[in-house]
PDB file of C-alpha atoms in Angstrom:
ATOM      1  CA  UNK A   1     129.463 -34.370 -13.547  1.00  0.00           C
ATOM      2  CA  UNK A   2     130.754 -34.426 -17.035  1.00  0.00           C
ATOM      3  CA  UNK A   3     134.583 -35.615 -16.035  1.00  0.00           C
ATOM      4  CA  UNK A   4     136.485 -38.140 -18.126  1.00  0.00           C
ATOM      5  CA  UNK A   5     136.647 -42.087 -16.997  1.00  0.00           C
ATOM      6  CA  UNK A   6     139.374 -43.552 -19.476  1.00  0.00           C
ATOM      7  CA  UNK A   7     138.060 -41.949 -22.935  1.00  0.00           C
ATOM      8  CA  UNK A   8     133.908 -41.794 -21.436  1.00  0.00           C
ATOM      9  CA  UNK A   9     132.005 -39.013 -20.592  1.00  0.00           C
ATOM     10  CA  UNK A  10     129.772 -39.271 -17.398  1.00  0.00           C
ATOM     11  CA  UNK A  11     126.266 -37.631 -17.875  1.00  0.00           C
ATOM     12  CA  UNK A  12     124.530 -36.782 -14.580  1.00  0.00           C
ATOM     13  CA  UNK A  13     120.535 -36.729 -15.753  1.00  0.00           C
ATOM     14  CA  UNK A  14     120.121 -39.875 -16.261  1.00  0.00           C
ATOM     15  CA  UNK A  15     123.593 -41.335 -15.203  1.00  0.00           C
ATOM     16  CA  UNK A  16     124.917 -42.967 -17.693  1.00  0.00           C
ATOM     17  CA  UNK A  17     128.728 -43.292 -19.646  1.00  0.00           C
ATOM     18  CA  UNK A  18     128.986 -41.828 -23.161  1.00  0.00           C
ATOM     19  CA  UNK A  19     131.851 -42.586 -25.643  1.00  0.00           C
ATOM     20  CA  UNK A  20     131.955 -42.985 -29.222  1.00  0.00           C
ATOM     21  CA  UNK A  21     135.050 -44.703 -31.199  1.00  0.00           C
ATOM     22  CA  UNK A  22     136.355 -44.200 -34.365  1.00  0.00           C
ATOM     23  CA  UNK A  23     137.378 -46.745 -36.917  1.00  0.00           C
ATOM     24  CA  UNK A  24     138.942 -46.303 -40.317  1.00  0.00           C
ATOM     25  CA  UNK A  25     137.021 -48.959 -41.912  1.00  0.00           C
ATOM     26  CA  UNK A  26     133.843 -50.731 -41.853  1.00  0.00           C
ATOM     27  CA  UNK A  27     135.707 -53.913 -41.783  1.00  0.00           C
ATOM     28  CA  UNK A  28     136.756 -52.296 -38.064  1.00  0.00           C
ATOM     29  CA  UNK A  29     133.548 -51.004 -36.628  1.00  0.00           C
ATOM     30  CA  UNK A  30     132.035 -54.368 -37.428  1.00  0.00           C
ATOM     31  CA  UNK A  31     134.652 -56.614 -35.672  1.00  0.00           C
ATOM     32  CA  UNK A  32     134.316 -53.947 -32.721  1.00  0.00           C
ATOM     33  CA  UNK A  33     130.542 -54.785 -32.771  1.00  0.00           C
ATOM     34  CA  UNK A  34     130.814 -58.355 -33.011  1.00  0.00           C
ATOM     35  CA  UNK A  35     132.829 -58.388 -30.040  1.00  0.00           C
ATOM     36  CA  UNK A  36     131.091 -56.335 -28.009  1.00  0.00           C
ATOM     37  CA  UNK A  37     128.108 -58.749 -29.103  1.00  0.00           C
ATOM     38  CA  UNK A  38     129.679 -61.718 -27.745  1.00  0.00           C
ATOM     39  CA  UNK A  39     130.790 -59.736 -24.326  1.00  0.00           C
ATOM     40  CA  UNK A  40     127.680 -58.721 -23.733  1.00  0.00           C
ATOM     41  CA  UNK A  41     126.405 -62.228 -23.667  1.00  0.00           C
ATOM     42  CA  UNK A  42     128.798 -63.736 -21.894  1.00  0.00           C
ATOM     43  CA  UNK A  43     128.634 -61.402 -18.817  1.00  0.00           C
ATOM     44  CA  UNK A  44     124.622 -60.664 -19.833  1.00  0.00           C
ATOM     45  CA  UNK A  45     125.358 -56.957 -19.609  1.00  0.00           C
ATOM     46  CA  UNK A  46     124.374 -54.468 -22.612  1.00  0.00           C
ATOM     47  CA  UNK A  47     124.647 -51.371 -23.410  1.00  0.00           C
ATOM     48  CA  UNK A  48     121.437 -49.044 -23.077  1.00  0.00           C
ATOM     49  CA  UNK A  49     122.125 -47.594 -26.314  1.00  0.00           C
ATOM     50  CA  UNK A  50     124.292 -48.242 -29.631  1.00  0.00           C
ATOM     51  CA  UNK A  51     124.215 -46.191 -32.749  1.00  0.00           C
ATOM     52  CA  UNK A  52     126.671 -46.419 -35.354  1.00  0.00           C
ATOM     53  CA  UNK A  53     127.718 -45.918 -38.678  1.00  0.00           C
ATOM     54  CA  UNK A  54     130.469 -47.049 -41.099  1.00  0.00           C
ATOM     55  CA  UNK A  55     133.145 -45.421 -39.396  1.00  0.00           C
ATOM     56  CA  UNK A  56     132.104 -45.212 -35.822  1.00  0.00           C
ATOM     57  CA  UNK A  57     130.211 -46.212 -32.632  1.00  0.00           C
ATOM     58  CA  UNK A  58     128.641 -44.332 -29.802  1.00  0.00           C
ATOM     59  CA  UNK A  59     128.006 -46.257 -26.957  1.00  0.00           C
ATOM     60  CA  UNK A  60     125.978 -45.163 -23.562  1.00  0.00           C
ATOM     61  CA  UNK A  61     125.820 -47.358 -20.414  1.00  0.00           C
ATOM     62  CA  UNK A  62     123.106 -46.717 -18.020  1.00  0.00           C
ATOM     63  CA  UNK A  63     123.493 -47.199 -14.399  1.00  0.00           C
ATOM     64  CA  UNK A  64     122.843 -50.581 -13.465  1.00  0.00           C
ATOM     65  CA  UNK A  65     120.807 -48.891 -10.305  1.00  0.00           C
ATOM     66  CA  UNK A  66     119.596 -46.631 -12.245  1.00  0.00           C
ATOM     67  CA  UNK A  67     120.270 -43.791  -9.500  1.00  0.00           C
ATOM     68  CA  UNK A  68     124.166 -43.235  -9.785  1.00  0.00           C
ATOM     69  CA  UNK A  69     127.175 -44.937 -11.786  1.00  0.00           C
ATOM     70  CA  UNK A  70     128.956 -48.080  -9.761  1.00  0.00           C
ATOM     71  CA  UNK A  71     132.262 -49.587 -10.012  1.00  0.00           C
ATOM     72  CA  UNK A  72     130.438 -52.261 -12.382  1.00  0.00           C
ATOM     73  CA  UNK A  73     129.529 -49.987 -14.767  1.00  0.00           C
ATOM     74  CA  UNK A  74     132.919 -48.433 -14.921  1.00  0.00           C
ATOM     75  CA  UNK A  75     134.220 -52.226 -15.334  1.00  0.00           C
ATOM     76  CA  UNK A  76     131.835 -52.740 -18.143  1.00  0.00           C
ATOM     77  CA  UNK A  77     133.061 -49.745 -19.593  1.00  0.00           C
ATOM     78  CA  UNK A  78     136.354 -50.619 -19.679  1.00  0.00           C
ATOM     79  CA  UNK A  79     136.070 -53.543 -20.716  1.00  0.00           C
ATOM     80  CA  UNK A  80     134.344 -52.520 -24.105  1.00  0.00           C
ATOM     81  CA  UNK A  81     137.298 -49.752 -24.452  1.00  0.00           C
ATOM     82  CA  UNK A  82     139.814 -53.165 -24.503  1.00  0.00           C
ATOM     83  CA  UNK A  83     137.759 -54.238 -27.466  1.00  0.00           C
ATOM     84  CA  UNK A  84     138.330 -51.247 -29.537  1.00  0.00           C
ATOM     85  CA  UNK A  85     141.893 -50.852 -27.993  1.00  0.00           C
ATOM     86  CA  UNK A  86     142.557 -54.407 -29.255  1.00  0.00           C
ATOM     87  CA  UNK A  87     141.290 -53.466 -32.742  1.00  0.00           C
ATOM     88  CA  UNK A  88     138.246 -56.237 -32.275  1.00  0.00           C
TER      89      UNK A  88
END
């Protein structure tokens, strides 16, 4: 299934959501990093893989299962696009 979930693409093999978001400064992709940082720890949920670079971040959240995407992982999910949305 490669449908859209608010701005993510799902990936079947392994399940996971994919997005990457744009920033016009590094100022901006480094705020969006801190706070994704500090969510992470507070709800101890991280992503299974970050790259970025001065201008952008691709994030991809595995299935917390492991077997198929939950409503958690959605929540996570959109909870990371509020940081970026928010311009932190």
């Amino acid at each position: 299934m490669n449908d859209d979930f608010q701005g993510w693409e799902r990936r079947d093999k392994p399940p996971t959501l994919f997005r990457r978001f744009a920033f016009a400064q590094y100022a901006q992709t480094r705020a969006f990093l801190d706070a994704l940082s500090a969510l992470s720890e507070e709800i101890q949920r991280h992503p299974q893989n970050i790259n970025f670079g001065t201008t952008y971040v691709n994030i991809t959240i595995g299935a917390v299962d492991d077997t198929a995407l939950s409503a958690e992982d959605e929540q996570f999910a959109g909870r990371i696009a509020a940081l970026a949305e928010r311009g932190e």
